[in-house]
PDB file of C-alpha atoms and ligand atoms in Angstrom:
ATOM      1  CA  MET A 221     110.403  76.648 106.428  1.00  0.00           C
ATOM      2  CA  ARG A 222     111.993  80.066 105.759  1.00  0.00           C
ATOM      3  CA  VAL A 223     115.474  80.662 107.019  1.00  0.00           C
ATOM      4  CA  GLY A 224     115.339  81.651 110.684  1.00  0.00           C
ATOM      5  CA  GLN A 225     111.776  80.865 111.156  1.00  0.00           C
ATOM      6  CA  GLY A 226     110.480  77.746 112.581  1.00  0.00           C
ATOM      7  CA  GLY A 227     107.418  76.763 114.769  1.00  0.00           C
ATOM      8  CA  SER A 228     106.088  74.099 116.879  1.00  0.00           C
ATOM      9  CA  GLY A 229     102.796  73.209 118.533  1.00  0.00           C
ATOM     10  CA  PRO A 230      99.271  71.616 117.731  1.00  0.00           C
ATOM     11  CA  GLY A 231      98.014  71.873 114.056  1.00  0.00           C
ATOM     12  CA  ALA A 232      99.563  73.023 110.855  1.00  0.00           C
ATOM     13  CA  GLN A 233     102.234  75.726 110.411  1.00  0.00           C
ATOM     14  CA  ALA A 234     102.779  78.032 107.581  1.00  0.00           C
ATOM     15  CA  PRO A 235     106.358  78.093 105.914  1.00  0.00           C
ATOM     16  CA  ASP A 236     107.142  81.072 108.242  1.00  0.00           C
ATOM     17  CA  GLY A 237     106.358  79.002 111.279  1.00  0.00           C
ATOM     18  CA  SER A 238     103.060  80.806 111.857  1.00  0.00           C
ATOM     19  CA  GLN A 239     100.576  78.457 113.671  1.00  0.00           C
ATOM     20  CA  VAL A 240      97.221  78.005 111.995  1.00  0.00           C
ATOM     21  CA  GLU A 241      95.298  77.092 114.985  1.00  0.00           C
ATOM     22  CA  MET A 242      96.600  79.847 117.100  1.00  0.00           C
ATOM     23  CA  TYR A 243      95.744  82.591 114.581  1.00  0.00           C
ATOM     24  CA  GLU A 244      92.271  80.862 114.125  1.00  0.00           C
ATOM     25  CA  LEU A 245      91.580  81.524 117.741  1.00  0.00           C
ATOM     26  CA  ALA A 246      92.961  85.087 117.708  1.00  0.00           C
ATOM     27  CA  GLU A 247      90.776  88.194 117.493  1.00  0.00           C
ATOM     28  CA  ALA A 248      91.438  91.502 116.028  1.00  0.00           C
ATOM     29  CA  ARG A 249      93.068  93.909 118.527  1.00  0.00           C
ATOM     30  CA  GLY A 250      91.901  97.362 116.774  1.00  0.00           C
ATOM     31  CA  GLU A 251      94.035  96.750 113.764  1.00  0.00           C
ATOM     32  CA  ASP A 252      90.808  96.853 111.367  1.00  0.00           C
ATOM     33  CA  GLU A 253      89.635 100.060 113.084  1.00  0.00           C
ATOM     34  CA  LEU A 254      92.926 101.714 112.472  1.00  0.00           C
ATOM     35  CA  ILE A 255      93.036 100.514 108.949  1.00  0.00           C
ATOM     36  CA  ASP A 256      89.421 101.604 108.281  1.00  0.00           C
ATOM     37  CA  ALA A 257      90.083 105.057 109.479  1.00  0.00           C
ATOM     38  CA  ALA A 258      92.967 105.617 107.131  1.00  0.00           C
ATOM     39  CA  ILE A 259      91.273 104.529 103.960  1.00  0.00           C
ATOM     40  CA  ALA A 260      88.091 105.383 101.919  1.00  0.00           C
ATOM     41  CA  PRO A 261      84.937 103.686 102.475  1.00  0.00           C
ATOM     42  CA  GLY A 262      84.292 100.697 100.363  1.00  0.00           C
ATOM     43  CA  SER A 263      87.915 100.323  99.373  1.00  0.00           C
ATOM     44  CA  SER A 264      89.176  97.450  97.303  1.00  0.00           C
ATOM     45  CA  ILE A 265      92.045  95.875  99.470  1.00  0.00           C
ATOM     46  CA  LEU A 266      94.764  93.443  98.616  1.00  0.00           C
ATOM     47  CA  GLU A 267      95.760  91.872 101.894  1.00  0.00           C
ATOM     48  CA  LEU A 268      99.228  90.257 101.774  1.00  0.00           C
ATOM     49  CA  GLY A 269      99.867  87.550 104.294  1.00  0.00           C
ATOM     50  CA  CYS A 270      96.334  87.228 105.439  1.00  0.00           C
ATOM     51  CA  GLY A 271      96.821  84.223 107.582  1.00  0.00           C
ATOM     52  CA  THR A 272      93.298  82.754 108.599  1.00  0.00           C
ATOM     53  CA  GLY A 273      91.630  86.020 107.954  1.00  0.00           C
ATOM     54  CA  ARG A 274      91.829  87.484 111.402  1.00  0.00           C
ATOM     55  CA  ILE A 275      91.707  90.937 109.966  1.00  0.00           C
ATOM     56  CA  THR A 276      90.007  89.971 106.630  1.00  0.00           C
ATOM     57  CA  ARG A 277      86.791  89.429 108.396  1.00  0.00           C
ATOM     58  CA  PRO A 278      86.323  92.499 110.079  1.00  0.00           C
ATOM     59  CA  LEU A 279      87.502  94.601 107.099  1.00  0.00           C
ATOM     60  CA  LEU A 280      84.794  92.765 105.059  1.00  0.00           C
ATOM     61  CA  THR A 281      82.172  93.564 107.714  1.00  0.00           C
ATOM     62  CA  ARG A 282      83.188  97.257 107.525  1.00  0.00           C
ATOM     63  CA  GLY A 283      82.265  97.123 103.969  1.00  0.00           C
ATOM     64  CA  HIS A 284      85.644  96.854 102.054  1.00  0.00           C
ATOM     65  CA  GLU A 285      86.432  94.288  99.380  1.00  0.00           C
ATOM     66  CA  VAL A 286      89.237  92.004 100.263  1.00  0.00           C
ATOM     67  CA  VAL A 287      91.409  89.914  98.175  1.00  0.00           C
ATOM     68  CA  ALA A 288      93.264  87.728 100.553  1.00  0.00           C
ATOM     69  CA  VAL A 289      96.796  86.327  99.750  1.00  0.00           C
ATOM     70  CA  ASP A 290      98.825  83.648 101.684  1.00  0.00           C
ATOM     71  CA  GLU A 291     101.243  81.168 100.787  1.00  0.00           C
ATOM     72  CA  SER A 292      99.831  78.714 103.141  1.00  0.00           C
ATOM     73  CA  ALA A 293      96.916  76.670 101.852  1.00  0.00           C
ATOM     74  CA  GLU A 294      96.042  75.716 105.524  1.00  0.00           C
ATOM     75  CA  MET A 295      95.816  79.366 106.609  1.00  0.00           C
ATOM     76  CA  LEU A 296      93.761  80.307 103.389  1.00  0.00           C
ATOM     77  CA  ALA A 297      91.362  77.367 104.087  1.00  0.00           C
ATOM     78  CA  ARG A 298      90.206  79.261 107.197  1.00  0.00           C
ATOM     79  CA  VAL A 299      89.347  82.593 105.272  1.00  0.00           C
ATOM     80  CA  ARG A 300      85.748  83.175 104.582  1.00  0.00           C
ATOM     81  CA  GLY A 301      83.905  85.735 102.341  1.00  0.00           C
ATOM     82  CA  ALA A 302      86.916  87.164 100.582  1.00  0.00           C
ATOM     83  CA  GLU A 303      88.569  85.901  97.175  1.00  0.00           C
ATOM     84  CA  THR A 304      91.611  83.992  98.033  1.00  0.00           C
ATOM     85  CA  VAL A 305      95.034  83.606  96.237  1.00  0.00           C
ATOM     86  CA  GLN A 306      97.608  81.238  97.303  1.00  0.00           C
ATOM     87  CA  ALA A 307     100.871  82.811  96.377  1.00  0.00           C
ATOM     88  CA  THR A 308     104.259  83.788  97.695  1.00  0.00           C
ATOM     89  CA  ILE A 309     104.054  87.541  97.961  1.00  0.00           C
ATOM     90  CA  GLY A 310     107.256  88.439  96.244  1.00  0.00           C
ATOM     91  CA  GLU A 311     106.113  86.416  93.089  1.00  0.00           C
ATOM     92  CA  LEU A 312     102.518  87.651  93.003  1.00  0.00           C
ATOM     93  CA  ARG A 313     101.470  89.508  89.945  1.00  0.00           C
ATOM     94  CA  LEU A 314      97.672  89.553  89.613  1.00  0.00           C
ATOM     95  CA  GLY A 315      97.642  92.100  86.817  1.00  0.00           C
ATOM     96  CA  ARG A 316      95.184  94.069  88.895  1.00  0.00           C
ATOM     97  CA  ARG A 317      95.368  97.185  91.066  1.00  0.00           C
ATOM     98  CA  PHE A 318      93.813  98.086  94.233  1.00  0.00           C
ATOM     99  CA  ASP A 319      92.792 101.173  96.286  1.00  0.00           C
ATOM    100  CA  VAL A 320      94.702  99.713  99.262  1.00  0.00           C
ATOM    101  CA  VAL A 321      97.540  97.084  99.409  1.00  0.00           C
ATOM    102  CA  LEU A 322      97.867  96.083 103.074  1.00  0.00           C
ATOM    103  CA  MET A 323     101.071  94.277 104.277  1.00  0.00           C
ATOM    104  CA  MET A 324     100.927  93.976 108.231  1.00  0.00           C
ATOM    105  CA  SER A 325     102.235  91.510 110.785  1.00  0.00           C
ATOM    106  CA  TYR A 326     105.814  92.742 110.210  1.00  0.00           C
ATOM    107  CA  LEU A 327     106.371  91.050 106.921  1.00  0.00           C
ATOM    108  CA  VAL A 328     108.219  93.989 105.942  1.00  0.00           C
ATOM    109  CA  ASN A 329     110.931  93.237 108.799  1.00  0.00           C
ATOM    110  CA  VAL A 330     112.138  90.072 107.015  1.00  0.00           C
ATOM    111  CA  ALA A 331     115.938  89.989 107.673  1.00  0.00           C
ATOM    112  CA  ASP A 332     116.886  90.051 104.027  1.00  0.00           C
ATOM    113  CA  ASP A 333     117.052  93.193 101.984  1.00  0.00           C
ATOM    114  CA  ALA A 334     116.530  91.390  98.598  1.00  0.00           C
ATOM    115  CA  GLU A 335     113.372  89.511  99.896  1.00  0.00           C
ATOM    116  CA  ARG A 336     111.986  92.882 101.471  1.00  0.00           C
ATOM    117  CA  LEU A 337     112.574  94.748  98.004  1.00  0.00           C
ATOM    118  CA  ARG A 338     110.603  91.814  96.404  1.00  0.00           C
ATOM    119  CA  LEU A 339     107.791  92.322  98.846  1.00  0.00           C
ATOM    120  CA  LEU A 340     107.684  96.127  98.418  1.00  0.00           C
ATOM    121  CA  ARG A 341     107.642  95.760  94.707  1.00  0.00           C
ATOM    122  CA  THR A 342     104.647  93.504  94.813  1.00  0.00           C
ATOM    123  CA  CYS A 343     103.003  96.308  96.823  1.00  0.00           C
ATOM    124  CA  ALA A 344     104.014  98.881  94.248  1.00  0.00           C
ATOM    125  CA  GLU A 345     102.735  96.649  91.406  1.00  0.00           C
ATOM    126  CA  HIS A 346      99.302  96.250  92.878  1.00  0.00           C
ATOM    127  CA  VAL A 347      98.411  99.659  94.193  1.00  0.00           C
ATOM    128  CA  LEU A 348      96.372 102.065  91.950  1.00  0.00           C
ATOM    129  CA  PRO A 349      97.866 105.555  91.278  1.00  0.00           C
ATOM    130  CA  GLY A 350      96.923 107.786  94.225  1.00  0.00           C
ATOM    131  CA  GLY A 351      96.274 104.612  96.389  1.00  0.00           C
ATOM    132  CA  SER A 352      97.734 103.531  99.831  1.00  0.00           C
ATOM    133  CA  VAL A 353     100.157 100.881 100.834  1.00  0.00           C
ATOM    134  CA  VAL A 354      99.577 100.245 104.472  1.00  0.00           C
ATOM    135  CA  ILE A 355     102.355  98.580 106.259  1.00  0.00           C
ATOM    136  CA  GLN A 356     102.866  97.358 109.805  1.00  0.00           C
ATOM    137  CA  GLN A 357     106.458  97.386 111.042  1.00  0.00           C
ATOM    138  CA  GLN A 358     108.065  96.102 114.064  1.00  0.00           C
ATOM    139  CA  LEU A 359     109.300  98.740 116.485  1.00  0.00           C
ATOM    140  CA  PRO A 360     112.816  98.185 117.986  1.00  0.00           C
ATOM    141  CA  SER A 361     111.351  97.968 121.511  1.00  0.00           C
ATOM    142  CA  GLN A 362     109.231  95.071 120.701  1.00  0.00           C
ATOM    143  CA  LEU A 363     111.706  92.178 120.603  1.00  0.00           C
ATOM    144  CA  ALA A 364     114.239  94.022 122.643  1.00  0.00           C
ATOM    145  CA  ARG A 365     114.475  91.789 125.789  1.00  0.00           C
ATOM    146  CA  PRO A 366     112.711  88.650 127.306  1.00  0.00           C
ATOM    147  CA  VAL A 367     109.132  89.456 128.589  1.00  0.00           C
ATOM    148  CA  VAL A 368     105.762  87.994 129.259  1.00  0.00           C
ATOM    149  CA  LEU A 369     102.742  89.670 127.975  1.00  0.00           C
ATOM    150  CA  GLU A 370      99.559  88.477 129.395  1.00  0.00           C
ATOM    151  CA  SER A 371      96.037  89.462 128.070  1.00  0.00           C
ATOM    152  CA  GLU A 372      92.369  88.233 129.013  1.00  0.00           C
ATOM    153  CA  HIS A 373      92.810  85.024 126.857  1.00  0.00           C
ATOM    154  CA  THR A 374      96.487  84.611 125.915  1.00  0.00           C
ATOM    155  CA  ARG A 375      99.788  84.483 127.405  1.00  0.00           C
ATOM    156  CA  MET A 376     102.805  85.589 124.982  1.00  0.00           C
ATOM    157  CA  GLU A 377     106.340  84.955 126.251  1.00  0.00           C
ATOM    158  CA  ILE A 378     109.166  86.445 124.243  1.00  0.00           C
ATOM    159  CA  SER A 379     112.482  84.293 125.167  1.00  0.00           C
ATOM    160  CA  ASP A 380     116.077  83.591 123.795  1.00  0.00           C
ATOM    161  CA  VAL A 381     116.494  87.098 122.434  1.00  0.00           C
ATOM    162  CA  GLU A 382     119.537  87.388 120.350  1.00  0.00           C
ATOM    163  CA  HIS A 383     120.636  90.790 119.076  1.00  0.00           C
ATOM    164  CA  LEU A 384     122.558  90.324 115.809  1.00  0.00           C
ATOM    165  CA  PRO A 385     124.595  92.543 113.406  1.00  0.00           C
ATOM    166  CA  GLY A 386     122.563  94.709 111.005  1.00  0.00           C
ATOM    167  CA  ASN A 387     119.763  95.562 113.351  1.00  0.00           C
ATOM    168  CA  LYS A 388     118.508  91.955 113.256  1.00  0.00           C
ATOM    169  CA  VAL A 389     116.996  90.254 116.298  1.00  0.00           C
ATOM    170  CA  ALA A 390     116.096  86.530 116.641  1.00  0.00           C
ATOM    171  CA  ALA A 391     113.608  85.537 119.394  1.00  0.00           C
ATOM    172  CA  THR A 392     111.203  82.733 120.477  1.00  0.00           C
ATOM    173  CA  LEU A 393     107.604  83.637 120.787  1.00  0.00           C
ATOM    174  CA  THR A 394     105.561  81.245 122.784  1.00  0.00           C
ATOM    175  CA  HIS A 395     101.789  81.677 122.836  1.00  0.00           C
ATOM    176  CA  THR A 396      99.552  79.890 125.269  1.00  0.00           C
ATOM    177  CA  ARG A 397      95.860  79.849 125.019  1.00  0.00           C
ATOM    178  CA  ASP A 398      93.044  77.466 126.248  1.00  0.00           C
ATOM    179  CA  GLY A 399      95.748  75.101 127.478  1.00  0.00           C
ATOM    180  CA  GLN A 400      97.602  74.857 124.342  1.00  0.00           C
ATOM    181  CA  SER A 401     100.975  76.231 123.526  1.00  0.00           C
ATOM    182  CA  TRP A 402     102.554  77.189 120.245  1.00  0.00           C
ATOM    183  CA  SER A 403     106.272  78.448 119.728  1.00  0.00           C
ATOM    184  CA  GLN A 404     107.722  80.275 116.837  1.00  0.00           C
ATOM    185  CA  ARG A 405     111.436  81.260 116.466  1.00  0.00           C
ATOM    186  CA  VAL A 406     111.768  84.393 114.381  1.00  0.00           C
ATOM    187  CA  LEU A 407     114.505  86.345 112.641  1.00  0.00           C
ATOM    188  CA  THR A 408     113.528  90.091 112.016  1.00  0.00           C
ATOM    189  CA  GLN A 409     115.432  93.290 111.182  1.00  0.00           C
ATOM    190  CA  ASN A 410     114.409  96.616 112.540  1.00  0.00           C
ATOM    191  CA  LEU A 411     114.262  99.332 109.922  1.00  0.00           C
ATOM    192  CA  THR A 412     115.439 102.907 110.221  1.00  0.00           C
ATOM    193  CA  GLU A 413     113.115 105.588 108.621  1.00  0.00           C
ATOM    194  CA  GLU A 414     115.933 106.107 106.161  1.00  0.00           C
ATOM    195  CA  GLU A 415     116.258 102.402 105.258  1.00  0.00           C
ATOM    196  CA  LEU A 416     112.403 102.070 104.826  1.00  0.00           C
ATOM    197  CA  SER A 417     112.251 105.151 102.544  1.00  0.00           C
ATOM    198  CA  SER A 418     115.058 104.257 100.452  1.00  0.00           C
ATOM    199  CA  GLN A 419     113.687 100.820  99.870  1.00  0.00           C
ATOM    200  CA  LEU A 420     110.247 102.284  99.210  1.00  0.00           C
ATOM    201  CA  ALA A 421     111.812 104.682  96.807  1.00  0.00           C
ATOM    202  CA  GLU A 422     113.574 101.601  94.923  1.00  0.00           C
ATOM    203  CA  VAL A 423     110.035 100.331  94.041  1.00  0.00           C
ATOM    204  CA  GLY A 424     108.388 103.543  93.249  1.00  0.00           C
ATOM    205  CA  LEU A 425     106.823 104.306  96.564  1.00  0.00           C
ATOM    206  CA  ARG A 426     107.387 107.082  99.120  1.00  0.00           C
ATOM    207  CA  LEU A 427     106.778 107.171 102.757  1.00  0.00           C
ATOM    208  CA  ASP A 428     103.618 109.518 103.133  1.00  0.00           C
ATOM    209  CA  GLU A 429     102.716 109.355 106.754  1.00  0.00           C
ATOM    210  CA  TYR A 430     102.827 107.530 110.006  1.00  0.00           C
ATOM    211  CA  LEU A 431      99.262 106.258 110.897  1.00  0.00           C
ATOM    212  CA  THR A 432     100.120 105.937 114.485  1.00  0.00           C
ATOM    213  CA  PRO A 433     102.330 108.230 116.699  1.00  0.00           C
ATOM    214  CA  ASN A 434     104.736 105.176 117.478  1.00  0.00           C
ATOM    215  CA  THR A 435     105.433 104.863 113.790  1.00  0.00           C
ATOM    216  CA  ALA A 436     104.416 101.066 113.703  1.00  0.00           C
ATOM    217  CA  TRP A 437     101.890 101.714 110.918  1.00  0.00           C
ATOM    218  CA  VAL A 438     103.054 103.477 107.906  1.00  0.00           C
ATOM    219  CA  ARG A 439     101.327 104.637 104.713  1.00  0.00           C
ATOM    220  CA  ALA A 440     103.263 104.825 101.349  1.00  0.00           C
ATOM    221  CA  ARG A 441     101.781 106.054  98.098  1.00  0.00           C
ATOM    222  CA  PRO A 442     102.970 105.667  94.527  1.00  0.00           C
ATOM    223  CA  ILE A 443     105.577 108.499  93.701  1.00  0.00           C
TER     224      ILE A 443
HETATM  225  C1  SAM B1104     102.143  86.041 111.574  1.00  0.00           C
HETATM  226  S1  SAM B1104     100.984  85.526 110.325  1.00  0.00           S
HETATM  227  C2  SAM B1104      99.795  86.855 110.420  1.00  0.00           C
HETATM  228  C3  SAM B1104      98.610  86.667 109.734  1.00  0.00           C
HETATM  229  C4  SAM B1104      97.587  87.807 109.443  1.00  0.00           C
HETATM  230  N1  SAM B1104      98.223  89.030 108.868  1.00  0.00           N
HETATM  231  C5  SAM B1104      97.139  88.240 110.988  1.00  0.00           C
HETATM  232  O1  SAM B1104      97.592  89.336 111.400  1.00  0.00           O
HETATM  233  O2  SAM B1104      96.369  87.670 111.548  1.00  0.00           O
HETATM  234  C6  SAM B1104     101.820  85.824 108.837  1.00  0.00           C
HETATM  235  C7  SAM B1104     101.087  85.213 107.611  1.00  0.00           C
HETATM  236  O3  SAM B1104     101.865  85.610 106.418  1.00  0.00           O
HETATM  237  C8  SAM B1104     102.152  84.597 105.595  1.00  0.00           C
HETATM  238  N2  SAM B1104     103.460  84.766 104.972  1.00  0.00           N
HETATM  239  C9  SAM B1104     104.584  85.143 105.396  1.00  0.00           C
HETATM  240  N3  SAM B1104     105.364  85.394 104.362  1.00  0.00           N
HETATM  241  C10 SAM B1104     104.880  85.275 103.345  1.00  0.00           C
HETATM  242  C11 SAM B1104     105.338  85.326 101.882  1.00  0.00           C
HETATM  243  N4  SAM B1104     106.512  85.676 101.726  1.00  0.00           N
HETATM  244  N5  SAM B1104     104.272  85.120 101.032  1.00  0.00           N
HETATM  245  C12 SAM B1104     102.896  84.714 101.379  1.00  0.00           C
HETATM  246  N6  SAM B1104     102.624  84.681 102.585  1.00  0.00           N
HETATM  247  C13 SAM B1104     103.534  84.766 103.551  1.00  0.00           C
HETATM  248  C14 SAM B1104     102.297  83.450 106.518  1.00  0.00           C
HETATM  249  O4  SAM B1104     101.961  82.262 105.752  1.00  0.00           O
HETATM  250  C15 SAM B1104     101.242  83.670 107.596  1.00  0.00           C
HETATM  251  O5  SAM B1104      99.969  83.196 107.409  1.00  0.00           O
END
């Protein structure tokens, strides 16, 4: 388990506490549409932290080529139709570059500056000149307080929220679906635009644009 991350519930868990069975059941919620609209048709995509392929699948269907990376063999075993690589993102060096490097699911909000730099360096090392690094970041409002969010199939409860020094937040996320329940304790760090820009610059990337008005989705490009 990574520091500050832990999970419980039926089935296997990734080292960050993400639940394999829960992600297997989860559908895309428009992420693939957003990504597809921001990149060229038929792009080569390196997807970092792909999980069970929840977003890999629709990106393939949309005609992109995806290399899907995750450190969890149990997650990767569920990915279909893409080349898969089992690796820790910070250590990944494929010796290949892609039109797009995708790092979603708030991985950039890891509450450790050195680890975040390692993740971003991997993004920089795998993107083609003129290509895009597409990042999904957590918004400060997301884990601000306990809340229950219900959709057609799932109930997600955010509880035990702790605001910690350095814009860090710990919280417990409990997903319930089809009578099953999974919990994950997360430790994240909200980033200001200045912090993200300066860490991107350290690895040779620049914040190019926000892909959504709420700033959750970011495009960075090689400097
Ligand atoms: C929250 S899940 C999201 C999966 C997928 N992106 C999605 O949206 O459905 C995060 C995934 O990233 C993987 N992951 C987290 N940190 C990682 C790291 N440092 N290296 C490789 N994989 C990592 C986990 O194993 C997990 O499968």
